Amino acid sequence: MNKKKTISSWGNYPVHEARVVELSAILQNLQTLDSEQQKITFGNGRSYGDAPLSDTIISTSTQNKIYDFDSDSGLLHCESGLLIEDIINQFLPRGWFPQVVPGTKQVSVGGAIAADIHGKNHHKKGSFSESVESLTLVLPDGSCVSCSRDSNVDLFQATCGGMGLTGIISDVKLKLMKVKSRNVIQNVHRTSSLKDTIDFFMKKDESDYSVAWVDTSCDIESMGRAVIQTGAFAGDGDLDYHPKPAISVSDFVPAFLLNDSTISVFNTLYYNLVGRESSNQKITAESFFFPLDKIRDWNRLYGDSGFRQFQVIFPLESSFDGIKALFKAMKKHELISYLAVLKLYGKQNENLLSFPMEGFSIAMDFKNKPGTSALFKHFDEITTSYSGRIYLAKDASMSRECFEAGYPNADKFRQLRKEYGMDKTFNSLQSKRLGL
Ligand SMILES: Cc1cc2nc3c(=O)[nH]c(=O)nc-3n(C[C@H](O)[C@H](O)[C@H](O)COP(=O)(O)OP(=O)(O)OC[C@H]3O[C@@H](n4cnc5c(N)ncnc54)[C@H](O)[C@@H]3O)c2cc1C
């Protein structure tokens, strides 16, 4: 019997005591799978809440083999524990890049599928699953099935976005896209209010990639003013890719320096100085896609109690009012978000629990302290009032009512879990809380 370990995901909230089993050990003896209750797969712990936490954690950290790569079609066959970082390190110098990347490279392919992650190009390329040709899923009875848009479609649509609750993704066939450079041509625009920010995305954004850093420290009238980055891969043929090693927080800044006052000053400075408008600036893909990865353990800056992210998406017609209501709630609760990011998304896909829908999403980070839970409860109510949906990969506290209202396919998902016996085998703290 493995010893229990204290484990948490990126937000360091909540923490949980769990027994850790390597997926490689399970794959050697698939009969062992069914005997345990309360288990869930753990990728690289870059979700923020309780989705990868359970009494037994199945770790994919050593499952990072590349089986095959077709350099004509860009089709990569790999194990599910392979990180986006490994893919970029190996394939960017050869002119290939994942079609969808999140804001960190430290995400496993299995985790990217289970959360059906989105990137700065959702309006153009959709979610991560759009680049998945097929995946192998280990079911509760130990059988392995191949799922795609053509075979075992019900399992494919439940697994992409299904937060590990349908089984273990063991290996994946993934389409990479051709790029001509390790660089991105970036434009930076500045807006003066939430309305201005939303108008920019609706009227002017035709770029391949776009995202807005939002100032939430200013007065309520200006709140939502933003620095918007748009970009596209350069065509300069420069594929000389050598990522710089990340530095550690403890090397240069003590955790107590991150507080409401320093963040307000930082936000004002960022908006006025760093976020100056510019056009056609060539920067590395590293800096454009993964600025936070420059500091390896920035989550530690929030201290021992950790932090929580609230990420919601609203349909187009209620986005402005919904986001405005969140800002007002923040003011009312006298809490400030340390980092806020806004983006326009494209159409929803067919997966049962995928987060994106056509509309605006905002993600806001909060230090976990007295009052944060009350604010998040208020956020739940606002989400439901404005027909929104909270992202499961960032969630540690959503109420069941808010989940049911935001995810209309929840019952279909439950039914499928029951049919395959998944509800007896794969459970996380999140699935228990949400009654999945
Ligand atoms: C700095 C930062 C920026 C981010 N930016 C974005 C972003 O832009 N867009 C976005 O969508 N997300 C973003 N995320 C969230 C992240 O992409 C997702 O939470 C992703 O799921 C994390 O992958 P992981 O490998 O760390 O998985 P974990 O966090 O370990 O697990 C996440 C979920 O995936 C399941 N899972 C993991 N591996 C498997 C497997 N092999 N089989 C079955 N289920 C599995 C787990 O059970 C769990 O439910 C960001 C996270 C960070 C820390």
GROMACS .gro file of C-alpha atoms and ligand atoms in nm:
model
  489
    1MET     CA    1   0.000   0.000   0.000
    2ASN     CA    2   0.146   0.339  -0.102
    3LYS     CA    3   0.179   0.601   0.169
    4LYS     CA    4  -0.056   0.899   0.156
    5LYS     CA    5   0.077   1.235   0.043
    6THR     CA    6  -0.056   1.588   0.078
    7ILE     CA    7  -0.152   1.699  -0.268
    8SER     CA    8  -0.306   2.005  -0.433
    9SER     CA    9  -0.334   2.159  -0.775
   10TRP     CA   10  -0.192   2.495  -0.888
   11GLY     CA   11  -0.399   2.717  -0.656
   12ASN     CA   12  -0.279   2.522  -0.349
   13TYR     CA   13  -0.645   2.518  -0.248
   14PRO     CA   14  -0.785   2.278  -0.140
   15VAL     CA   15  -0.516   2.041  -0.015
   16HIS     CA   16  -0.595   1.673   0.018
   17GLU     CA   17  -0.435   1.355   0.153
   18ALA     CA   18  -0.412   1.102  -0.128
   19ARG     CA   19  -0.247   0.773  -0.216
   20VAL     CA   20  -0.049   0.814  -0.538
   21VAL     CA   21  -0.032   0.530  -0.792
   22GLU     CA   22   0.162   0.552  -1.118
   23LEU     CA   23  -0.045   0.492  -1.432
   24SER     CA   24   0.235   0.268  -1.564
   25ALA     CA   25   0.169   0.027  -1.272
   26ILE     CA   26  -0.204   0.019  -1.350
   27LEU     CA   27  -0.144  -0.042  -1.720
   28GLN     CA   28   0.067  -0.348  -1.632
   29ASN     CA   29  -0.225  -0.503  -1.446
   30LEU     CA   30  -0.552  -0.352  -1.559
   31GLN     CA   31  -0.756  -0.585  -1.335
   32THR     CA   32  -0.644  -0.379  -1.033
   33LEU     CA   33  -0.841  -0.081  -1.156
   34ASP     CA   34  -1.189  -0.180  -1.050
   35SER     CA   35  -1.105  -0.268  -0.692
   36GLU     CA   36  -1.059   0.088  -0.567
   37GLN     CA   37  -1.319   0.353  -0.499
   38GLN     CA   38  -1.264   0.729  -0.532
   39LYS     CA   39  -0.984   0.758  -0.780
   40ILE     CA   40  -0.900   1.018  -1.041
   41THR     CA   41  -0.618   1.077  -1.289
   42PHE     CA   42  -0.367   1.351  -1.209
   43GLY     CA   43  -0.184   1.512  -1.503
   44ASN     CA   44   0.053   1.792  -1.406
   45GLY     CA   45  -0.163   1.965  -1.144
   46ARG     CA   46  -0.210   2.286  -1.347
   47SER     CA   47  -0.582   2.304  -1.289
   48TYR     CA   48  -0.660   2.541  -1.003
   49GLY     CA   49  -0.911   2.361  -0.783
   50ASP     CA   50  -1.026   2.016  -0.677
   51ALA     CA   51  -1.078   1.844  -1.016
   52PRO     CA   52  -0.764   1.623  -0.997
   53LEU     CA   53  -0.804   1.541  -0.626
   54SER     CA   54  -0.939   1.218  -0.482
   55ASP     CA   55  -0.841   0.958  -0.223
   56THR     CA   56  -0.634   0.778  -0.485
   57ILE     CA   57  -0.452   0.974  -0.751
   58ILE     CA   58  -0.338   0.803  -1.072
   59SER     CA   59  -0.030   0.994  -1.184
   60THR     CA   60   0.064   1.015  -1.553
   61SER     CA   61   0.395   1.191  -1.484
   62THR     CA   62   0.608   0.907  -1.624
   63GLN     CA   63   0.382   0.843  -1.927
   64ASN     CA   64   0.553   1.079  -2.167
   65LYS     CA   65   0.666   0.867  -2.462
   66ILE     CA   66   0.635   0.979  -2.821
   67TYR     CA   67   0.538   0.676  -3.033
   68ASP     CA   68   0.534   0.832  -3.376
   69PHE     CA   69   0.531   1.158  -3.571
   70ASP     CA   70   0.424   1.195  -3.933
   71SER     CA   71   0.617   1.491  -4.072
   72ASP     CA   72   0.384   1.519  -4.373
   73SER     CA   73   0.055   1.548  -4.187
   74GLY     CA   74   0.180   1.670  -3.846
   75LEU     CA   75   0.010   1.379  -3.667
   76LEU     CA   76   0.174   1.305  -3.332
   77HIS     CA   77   0.106   0.982  -3.141
   78CYS     CA   78   0.208   1.014  -2.775
   79GLU     CA   79   0.134   0.907  -2.420
   80SER     CA   80  -0.105   1.125  -2.223
   81GLY     CA   81   0.149   1.247  -1.967
   82LEU     CA   82   0.357   1.424  -2.233
   83LEU     CA   83   0.367   1.798  -2.158
   84ILE     CA   84   0.288   2.075  -2.408
   85GLU     CA   85   0.638   2.197  -2.319
   86ASP     CA   86   0.792   1.868  -2.442
   87ILE     CA   87   0.598   1.896  -2.769
   88ILE     CA   88   0.715   2.252  -2.828
   89ASN     CA   89   1.077   2.171  -2.736
   90GLN     CA   90   1.087   1.883  -2.982
   91PHE     CA   91   0.875   2.011  -3.267
   92LEU     CA   92   0.900   2.391  -3.285
   93PRO     CA   93   1.259   2.368  -3.417
   94ARG     CA   94   1.110   2.144  -3.692
   95GLY     CA   95   0.837   2.398  -3.775
   96TRP     CA   96   0.543   2.245  -3.586
   97PHE     CA   97   0.335   2.382  -3.297
   98PRO     CA   98   0.022   2.265  -3.109
   99GLN     CA   99  -0.295   2.410  -3.261
  100VAL     CA  100  -0.419   2.521  -2.917
  101VAL     CA  101  -0.201   2.612  -2.618
  102PRO     CA  102  -0.307   2.741  -2.275
  103GLY     CA  103  -0.129   3.017  -2.078
  104THR     CA  104   0.132   2.769  -1.949
  105LYS     CA  105   0.338   2.499  -2.122
  106GLN     CA  106   0.330   2.287  -1.807
  107VAL     CA  107   0.008   2.104  -1.900
  108SER     CA  108  -0.012   1.737  -1.996
  109VAL     CA  109  -0.185   1.625  -2.315
  110GLY     CA  110  -0.428   1.419  -2.100
  111GLY     CA  111  -0.509   1.722  -1.884
  112ALA     CA  112  -0.554   1.939  -2.194
  113ILE     CA  113  -0.811   1.693  -2.332
  114ALA     CA  114  -0.987   1.630  -2.000
  115ALA     CA  115  -1.046   2.006  -1.956
  116ASP     CA  116  -1.084   2.058  -2.334
  117ILE     CA  117  -0.865   2.362  -2.289
  118HIS     CA  118  -0.878   2.675  -2.502
  119GLY     CA  119  -0.610   2.922  -2.606
  120LYS     CA  120  -0.582   3.277  -2.735
  121ASN     CA  121  -0.715   3.149  -3.069
  122HIS     CA  122  -1.046   2.992  -2.967
  123HIS     CA  123  -1.229   3.226  -3.208
  124LYS     CA  124  -1.025   3.071  -3.493
  125LYS     CA  125  -0.931   2.713  -3.395
  126GLY     CA  126  -1.178   2.610  -3.125
  127SER     CA  127  -1.073   2.398  -2.826
  128PHE     CA  128  -0.787   2.152  -2.782
  129SER     CA  129  -1.008   1.853  -2.870
  130GLU     CA  130  -1.050   1.995  -3.222
  131SER     CA  131  -0.687   1.893  -3.283
  132VAL     CA  132  -0.732   1.542  -3.135
  133GLU     CA  133  -0.777   1.276  -3.399
  134SER     CA  134  -0.829   0.991  -3.152
  135LEU     CA  135  -0.752   0.885  -2.797
  136THR     CA  136  -0.733   0.559  -2.606
  137LEU     CA  137  -0.949   0.547  -2.295
  138VAL     CA  138  -0.908   0.296  -2.013
  139LEU     CA  139  -1.257   0.212  -1.885
  140PRO     CA  140  -1.349   0.096  -1.531
  141ASP     CA  141  -1.342  -0.274  -1.632
  142GLY     CA  142  -0.982  -0.236  -1.754
  143SER     CA  143  -1.070  -0.250  -2.123
  144CYS     CA  144  -0.905   0.002  -2.357
  145VAL     CA  145  -1.115   0.165  -2.628
  146SER     CA  146  -1.020   0.397  -2.909
  147CYS     CA  147  -1.248   0.702  -2.931
  148SER     CA  148  -1.277   0.965  -3.199
  149ARG     CA  149  -1.535   1.166  -3.392
  150ASP     CA  150  -1.608   0.845  -3.590
  151SER     CA  151  -1.590   0.565  -3.336
  152ASN     CA  152  -1.721   0.551  -2.979
  153VAL     CA  153  -1.837   0.907  -3.034
  154ASP     CA  154  -2.032   0.913  -2.706
  155LEU     CA  155  -1.713   0.838  -2.512
  156PHE     CA  156  -1.510   1.091  -2.714
  157GLN     CA  157  -1.761   1.371  -2.651
  158ALA     CA  158  -1.784   1.291  -2.281
  159THR     CA  159  -1.407   1.250  -2.232
  160CYS     CA  160  -1.306   1.578  -2.400
  161GLY     CA  161  -1.398   1.822  -2.124
  162GLY     CA  162  -1.502   1.536  -1.891
  163MET     CA  163  -1.240   1.616  -1.622
  164GLY     CA  164  -1.111   1.258  -1.595
  165LEU     CA  165  -1.454   1.124  -1.497
  166THR     CA  166  -1.494   0.884  -1.790
  167GLY     CA  167  -1.167   0.693  -1.744
  168ILE     CA  168  -0.794   0.729  -1.801
  169ILE     CA  169  -0.669   0.871  -2.130
  170SER     CA  170  -0.359   0.660  -2.195
  171ASP     CA  171  -0.243   0.775  -2.541
  172VAL     CA  172  -0.347   1.029  -2.799
  173LYS     CA  173  -0.318   1.107  -3.169
  174LEU     CA  174  -0.288   1.481  -3.203
  175LYS     CA  175  -0.259   1.708  -3.510
  176LEU     CA  176   0.014   1.976  -3.488
  177MET     CA  177   0.013   2.280  -3.716
  178LYS     CA  178   0.290   2.405  -3.941
  179VAL     CA  179   0.459   2.733  -3.841
  180LYS     CA  180   0.740   2.925  -4.009
  181SER     CA  181   0.893   3.085  -3.703
  182ARG     CA  182   0.959   3.071  -3.329
  183ASN     CA  183   0.843   3.435  -3.323
  184VAL     CA  184   0.509   3.611  -3.308
  185ILE     CA  185   0.424   3.951  -3.451
  186GLN     CA  186   0.238   4.129  -3.175
  187ASN     CA  187   0.019   4.440  -3.163
  188VAL     CA  188  -0.076   4.605  -2.835
  189HIS     CA  189  -0.389   4.817  -2.797
  190ARG     CA  190  -0.519   5.001  -2.495
  191THR     CA  191  -0.885   5.056  -2.409
  192SER     CA  192  -1.041   5.288  -2.152
  193SER     CA  193  -1.346   5.097  -2.024
  194LEU     CA  194  -1.516   4.756  -2.032
  195LYS     CA  195  -1.741   4.875  -2.315
  196ASP     CA  196  -1.439   4.987  -2.514
  197THR     CA  197  -1.271   4.648  -2.455
  198ILE     CA  198  -1.576   4.451  -2.567
  199ASP     CA  199  -1.621   4.676  -2.871
  200PHE     CA  200  -1.259   4.618  -2.971
  201PHE     CA  201  -1.305   4.241  -2.980
  202MET     CA  202  -1.640   4.266  -3.160
  203LYS     CA  203  -1.530   4.513  -3.429
  204LYS     CA  204  -1.157   4.505  -3.477
  205ASP     CA  205  -1.023   4.164  -3.385
  206GLU     CA  206  -0.938   3.957  -3.689
  207SER     CA  207  -0.602   3.839  -3.562
  208ASP     CA  208  -0.505   3.472  -3.514
  209TYR     CA  209  -0.449   3.520  -3.140
  210SER     CA  210  -0.593   3.773  -2.896
  211VAL     CA  211  -0.629   3.826  -2.524
  212ALA     CA  212  -0.688   4.118  -2.287
  213TRP     CA  213  -0.519   4.187  -1.956
  214VAL     CA  214  -0.785   4.373  -1.759
  215ASP     CA  215  -0.732   4.638  -1.493
  216THR     CA  216  -0.961   4.561  -1.199
  217SER     CA  217  -0.791   4.792  -0.947
  218CYS     CA  218  -0.927   5.120  -1.084
  219ASP     CA  219  -1.262   5.292  -1.013
  220ILE     CA  220  -1.580   5.111  -1.115
  221GLU     CA  221  -1.645   5.336  -1.419
  222SER     CA  222  -1.307   5.253  -1.575
  223MET     CA  223  -1.292   4.894  -1.450
  224GLY     CA  224  -1.253   4.664  -1.749
  225ARG     CA  225  -1.010   4.896  -1.926
  226ALA     CA  226  -0.751   4.672  -2.079
  227VAL     CA  227  -0.425   4.612  -2.255
  228ILE     CA  228  -0.513   4.389  -2.550
  229GLN     CA  229  -0.248   4.179  -2.720
  230THR     CA  230  -0.315   4.042  -3.065
  231GLY     CA  231  -0.073   3.845  -3.277
  232ALA     CA  232   0.013   3.589  -3.542
  233PHE     CA  233   0.316   3.368  -3.603
  234ALA     CA  234   0.590   3.548  -3.796
  235GLY     CA  235   0.690   3.420  -4.140
  236ASP     CA  236   1.064   3.490  -4.104
  237GLY     CA  237   1.186   3.127  -4.112
  238ASP     CA  238   1.360   3.165  -3.773
  239LEU     CA  239   1.318   2.828  -3.598
  240ASP     CA  240   1.622   2.858  -3.375
  241TYR     CA  241   1.429   2.780  -3.057
  242HIS     CA  242   1.613   2.773  -2.723
  243PRO     CA  243   1.376   2.835  -2.431
  244LYS     CA  244   1.526   3.015  -2.132
  245PRO     CA  245   1.517   2.829  -1.798
  246ALA     CA  246   1.253   2.964  -1.561
  247ILE     CA  247   1.358   3.140  -1.242
  248SER     CA  248   1.217   3.071  -0.898
  249VAL     CA  249   1.007   3.316  -0.697
  250SER     CA  250   1.211   3.256  -0.384
  251ASP     CA  251   1.518   3.379  -0.577
  252PHE     CA  252   1.398   3.735  -0.586
  253VAL     CA  253   1.076   3.821  -0.407
  254PRO     CA  254   0.937   3.735  -0.062
  255ALA     CA  255   0.571   3.625  -0.060
  256PHE     CA  256   0.455   3.904   0.174
  257LEU     CA  257   0.519   4.158  -0.104
  258LEU     CA  258   0.212   4.035  -0.290
  259ASN     CA  259  -0.078   4.221  -0.129
  260ASP     CA  260  -0.372   4.442  -0.227
  261SER     CA  261  -0.168   4.765  -0.219
  262THR     CA  262   0.127   4.639  -0.424
  263ILE     CA  263  -0.109   4.484  -0.678
  264SER     CA  264  -0.303   4.809  -0.722
  265VAL     CA  265   0.023   4.995  -0.785
  266PHE     CA  266   0.141   4.722  -1.024
  267ASN     CA  267  -0.186   4.729  -1.220
  268THR     CA  268  -0.177   5.108  -1.262
  269LEU     CA  269   0.187   5.100  -1.369
  270TYR     CA  270   0.122   4.812  -1.609
  271TYR     CA  271  -0.173   4.987  -1.770
  272ASN     CA  272   0.009   5.319  -1.806
  273LEU     CA  273   0.366   5.216  -1.879
  274VAL     CA  274   0.419   4.852  -1.977
  275GLY     CA  275   0.100   4.820  -2.175
  276ARG     CA  276   0.184   5.107  -2.411
  277GLU     CA  277   0.035   5.072  -2.757
  278SER     CA  278   0.266   4.927  -3.018
  279SER     CA  279   0.236   4.762  -3.355
  280ASN     CA  280   0.414   4.488  -3.546
  281GLN     CA  281   0.653   4.408  -3.263
  282LYS     CA  282   0.841   4.080  -3.304
  283ILE     CA  283   0.856   3.880  -2.979
  284THR     CA  284   0.927   3.513  -2.907
  285ALA     CA  285   0.637   3.267  -2.896
  286GLU     CA  286   0.753   3.198  -2.536
  287SER     CA  287   0.687   3.559  -2.432
  288PHE     CA  288   0.363   3.583  -2.625
  289PHE     CA  289   0.199   3.259  -2.512
  290PHE     CA  290   0.359   3.180  -2.175
  291PRO     CA  291   0.470   3.498  -1.995
  292LEU     CA  292   0.387   3.349  -1.653
  293ASP     CA  293   0.615   3.047  -1.713
  294LYS     CA  294   0.917   3.277  -1.676
  295ILE     CA  295   0.870   3.235  -1.301
  296ARG     CA  296   0.853   2.864  -1.219
  297ASP     CA  297   0.657   2.875  -0.893
  298TRP     CA  298   0.473   3.207  -0.898
  299ASN     CA  299   0.175   3.039  -0.726
  300ARG     CA  300   0.382   3.039  -0.404
  301LEU     CA  301   0.363   3.419  -0.398
  302TYR     CA  302   0.008   3.385  -0.266
  303GLY     CA  303   0.133   3.225   0.056
  304ASP     CA  304   0.029   2.909   0.242
  305SER     CA  305  -0.348   2.955   0.206
  306GLY     CA  306  -0.316   2.953  -0.171
  307PHE     CA  307  -0.532   3.136  -0.424
  308ARG     CA  308  -0.846   3.075  -0.625
  309GLN     CA  309  -0.937   3.160  -0.978
  310PHE     CA  310  -1.287   3.242  -1.092
  311GLN     CA  311  -1.334   3.190  -1.466
  312VAL     CA  312  -1.675   3.236  -1.620
  313ILE     CA  313  -1.810   3.268  -1.972
  314PHE     CA  314  -2.127   3.456  -2.065
  315PRO     CA  315  -2.320   3.442  -2.393
  316LEU     CA  316  -2.255   3.746  -2.615
  317GLU     CA  317  -2.581   3.918  -2.527
  318SER     CA  318  -2.523   3.913  -2.150
  319SER     CA  319  -2.144   3.942  -2.140
  320PHE     CA  320  -2.120   4.315  -2.070
  321ASP     CA  321  -2.385   4.314  -1.796
  322GLY     CA  322  -2.256   3.991  -1.642
  323ILE     CA  323  -1.896   4.111  -1.620
  324LYS     CA  324  -2.006   4.452  -1.489
  325ALA     CA  325  -2.206   4.275  -1.216
  326LEU     CA  326  -1.893   4.076  -1.117
  327PHE     CA  327  -1.694   4.400  -1.087
  328LYS     CA  328  -1.962   4.555  -0.867
  329ALA     CA  329  -1.966   4.246  -0.644
  330MET     CA  330  -1.588   4.267  -0.606
  331LYS     CA  331  -1.616   4.629  -0.494
  332LYS     CA  332  -1.897   4.542  -0.256
  333HIS     CA  333  -1.695   4.260  -0.096
  334GLU     CA  334  -1.387   4.484  -0.090
  335LEU     CA  335  -1.169   4.219  -0.250
  336ILE     CA  336  -0.933   4.272  -0.537
  337SER     CA  337  -0.836   4.042  -0.820
  338TYR     CA  338  -0.459   4.012  -0.862
  339LEU     CA  339  -0.473   3.913  -1.227
  340ALA     CA  340  -0.766   3.935  -1.468
  341VAL     CA  341  -0.783   3.816  -1.827
  342LEU     CA  342  -1.068   3.857  -2.076
  343LYS     CA  343  -1.129   3.700  -2.415
  344LEU     CA  344  -1.387   3.656  -2.688
  345TYR     CA  345  -1.462   3.291  -2.775
  346GLY     CA  346  -1.594   3.127  -3.088
  347LYS     CA  347  -1.867   2.867  -3.124
  348GLN     CA  348  -1.937   2.591  -2.873
  349ASN     CA  349  -1.844   2.235  -2.975
  350GLU     CA  350  -2.036   1.907  -2.929
  351ASN     CA  351  -1.859   1.785  -2.614
  352LEU     CA  352  -2.088   1.741  -2.315
  353LEU     CA  353  -1.898   1.946  -2.056
  354SER     CA  354  -1.669   2.172  -2.258
  355PHE     CA  355  -1.651   2.523  -2.121
  356PRO     CA  356  -1.637   2.754  -2.426
  357MET     CA  357  -1.947   2.906  -2.585
  358GLU     CA  358  -1.973   3.207  -2.814
  359GLY     CA  359  -1.926   3.500  -2.579
  360PHE     CA  360  -1.683   3.667  -2.342
  361SER     CA  361  -1.495   3.496  -2.063
  362ILE     CA  362  -1.317   3.662  -1.773
  363ALA     CA  363  -1.071   3.487  -1.540
  364MET     CA  364  -0.978   3.654  -1.210
  365ASP     CA  365  -0.729   3.539  -0.945
  366PHE     CA  366  -0.794   3.606  -0.575
  367LYS     CA  367  -0.582   3.539  -0.270
  368ASN     CA  368  -0.759   3.280  -0.057
  369LYS     CA  369  -0.850   3.465   0.261
  370PRO     CA  370  -1.154   3.538   0.480
  371GLY     CA  371  -1.423   3.678   0.253
  372THR     CA  372  -1.313   3.500  -0.067
  373SER     CA  373  -1.573   3.223  -0.025
  374ALA     CA  374  -1.854   3.476   0.023
  375LEU     CA  375  -1.745   3.659  -0.293
  376PHE     CA  376  -1.734   3.335  -0.492
  377LYS     CA  377  -2.084   3.246  -0.370
  378HIS     CA  378  -2.204   3.585  -0.494
  379PHE     CA  379  -2.021   3.520  -0.826
  380ASP     CA  380  -2.213   3.190  -0.860
  381GLU     CA  381  -2.543   3.378  -0.832
  382ILE     CA  382  -2.433   3.637  -1.090
  383THR     CA  383  -2.319   3.357  -1.324
  384THR     CA  384  -2.663   3.197  -1.316
  385SER     CA  385  -2.849   3.531  -1.344
  386TYR     CA  386  -2.662   3.615  -1.665
  387SER     CA  387  -2.676   3.261  -1.817
  388GLY     CA  388  -2.304   3.201  -1.763
  389ARG     CA  389  -2.090   2.892  -1.708
  390ILE     CA  390  -1.795   2.847  -1.470
  391TYR     CA  391  -1.483   2.666  -1.599
  392LEU     CA  392  -1.445   2.327  -1.425
  393ALA     CA  393  -1.065   2.338  -1.457
  394LYS     CA  394  -1.052   2.648  -1.238
  395ASP     CA  395  -1.323   2.561  -0.992
  396ALA     CA  396  -1.307   2.461  -0.626
  397SER     CA  397  -1.639   2.587  -0.494
  398MET     CA  398  -1.915   2.615  -0.758
  399SER     CA  399  -2.259   2.522  -0.620
  400ARG     CA  400  -2.459   2.238  -0.772
  401GLU     CA  401  -2.735   2.480  -0.878
  402CYS     CA  402  -2.488   2.697  -1.066
  403PHE     CA  403  -2.337   2.390  -1.235
  404GLU     CA  404  -2.678   2.252  -1.344
  405ALA     CA  405  -2.778   2.589  -1.488
  406GLY     CA  406  -2.450   2.636  -1.677
  407TYR     CA  407  -2.406   2.283  -1.811
  408PRO     CA  408  -2.727   2.168  -1.984
  409ASN     CA  409  -2.574   1.828  -2.076
  410ALA     CA  410  -2.494   1.735  -1.715
  411ASP     CA  411  -2.767   1.467  -1.699
  412LYS     CA  412  -2.654   1.309  -2.026
  413PHE     CA  413  -2.302   1.294  -1.881
  414ARG     CA  414  -2.430   1.133  -1.558
  415GLN     CA  415  -2.624   0.875  -1.757
  416LEU     CA  416  -2.318   0.777  -1.960
  417ARG     CA  417  -2.110   0.746  -1.641
  418LYS     CA  418  -2.368   0.514  -1.492
  419GLU     CA  419  -2.394   0.305  -1.809
  420TYR     CA  420  -2.017   0.233  -1.810
  421GLY     CA  421  -1.979   0.206  -1.429
  422MET     CA  422  -1.757   0.515  -1.428
  423ASP     CA  423  -1.949   0.667  -1.138
  424LYS     CA  424  -1.829   0.384  -0.911
  425THR     CA  425  -1.463   0.405  -1.016
  426PHE     CA  426  -1.365   0.760  -1.112
  427ASN     CA  427  -1.451   1.036  -0.869
  428SER     CA  428  -1.289   1.360  -0.767
  429LEU     CA  429  -1.365   1.603  -0.486
  430GLN     CA  430  -1.519   1.817  -0.759
  431SER     CA  431  -1.744   1.542  -0.899
  432LYS     CA  432  -1.870   1.463  -0.548
  433ARG     CA  433  -1.944   1.829  -0.480
  434LEU     CA  434  -2.129   1.869  -0.810
  435GLY     CA  435  -2.314   1.539  -0.787
  436LEU     CA  436  -2.159   1.402  -1.104
  437LIG     C1  437  -0.069   2.963  -1.556
  437LIG     C2  438  -0.183   2.882  -1.610
  437LIG     C3  439  -0.245   2.925  -1.725
  437LIG     C4  440  -0.352   2.850  -1.777
  437LIG     N1  441  -0.410   2.896  -1.892
  437LIG     C5  442  -0.514   2.826  -1.944
  437LIG     C6  443  -0.574   2.868  -2.067
  437LIG     O1  444  -0.532   2.966  -2.129
  437LIG     N2  445  -0.677   2.795  -2.114
  437LIG     C7  446  -0.723   2.684  -2.050
  437LIG     O2  447  -0.818   2.622  -2.099
  437LIG     N3  448  -0.667   2.641  -1.936
  437LIG     C8  449  -0.564   2.711  -1.881
  437LIG     N4  450  -0.506   2.666  -1.765
  437LIG     C9  451  -0.561   2.546  -1.700
  437LIG    C10  452  -0.499   2.416  -1.752
  437LIG     O3  453  -0.474   2.422  -1.889
  437LIG    C11  454  -0.597   2.300  -1.727
  437LIG     O4  455  -0.639   2.297  -1.595
  437LIG    C12  456  -0.537   2.162  -1.762
  437LIG     O5  457  -0.639   2.067  -1.746
  437LIG    C13  458  -0.420   2.126  -1.672
  437LIG     O6  459  -0.361   2.007  -1.717
  437LIG     P1  460  -0.278   1.913  -1.620
  437LIG     O7  461  -0.203   1.817  -1.705
  437LIG     O8  462  -0.200   1.994  -1.526
  437LIG     O9  463  -0.396   1.835  -1.548
  437LIG     P2  464  -0.447   1.828  -1.393
  437LIG    O10  465  -0.453   1.965  -1.342
  437LIG    O11  466  -0.354   1.735  -1.323
  437LIG    O12  467  -0.586   1.765  -1.414
  437LIG    C14  468  -0.690   1.842  -1.474
  437LIG    C15  469  -0.807   1.747  -1.508
  437LIG    O13  470  -0.765   1.658  -1.609
  437LIG    C16  471  -0.786   1.522  -1.570
  437LIG     N5  472  -0.678   1.444  -1.633
  437LIG    C17  473  -0.546   1.472  -1.636
  437LIG     N6  474  -0.480   1.377  -1.706
  437LIG    C18  475  -0.572   1.287  -1.746
  437LIG    C19  476  -0.566   1.164  -1.821
  437LIG     N7  477  -0.451   1.118  -1.868
  437LIG     N8  478  -0.681   1.097  -1.839
  437LIG    C20  479  -0.799   1.143  -1.792
  437LIG     N9  480  -0.810   1.257  -1.722
  437LIG    C21  481  -0.700   1.329  -1.699
  437LIG    C22  482  -0.780   1.526  -1.419
  437LIG    O14  483  -0.851   1.418  -1.363
  437LIG    C23  484  -0.846   1.659  -1.389
  437LIG    O15  485  -0.987   1.647  -1.387
  437LIG    C24  486  -0.398   2.734  -1.711
  437LIG    C25  487  -0.334   2.692  -1.595
  437LIG    C26  488  -0.227   2.765  -1.544
  437LIG    C27  489  -0.159   2.717  -1.419
   0.00000   0.00000   0.00000
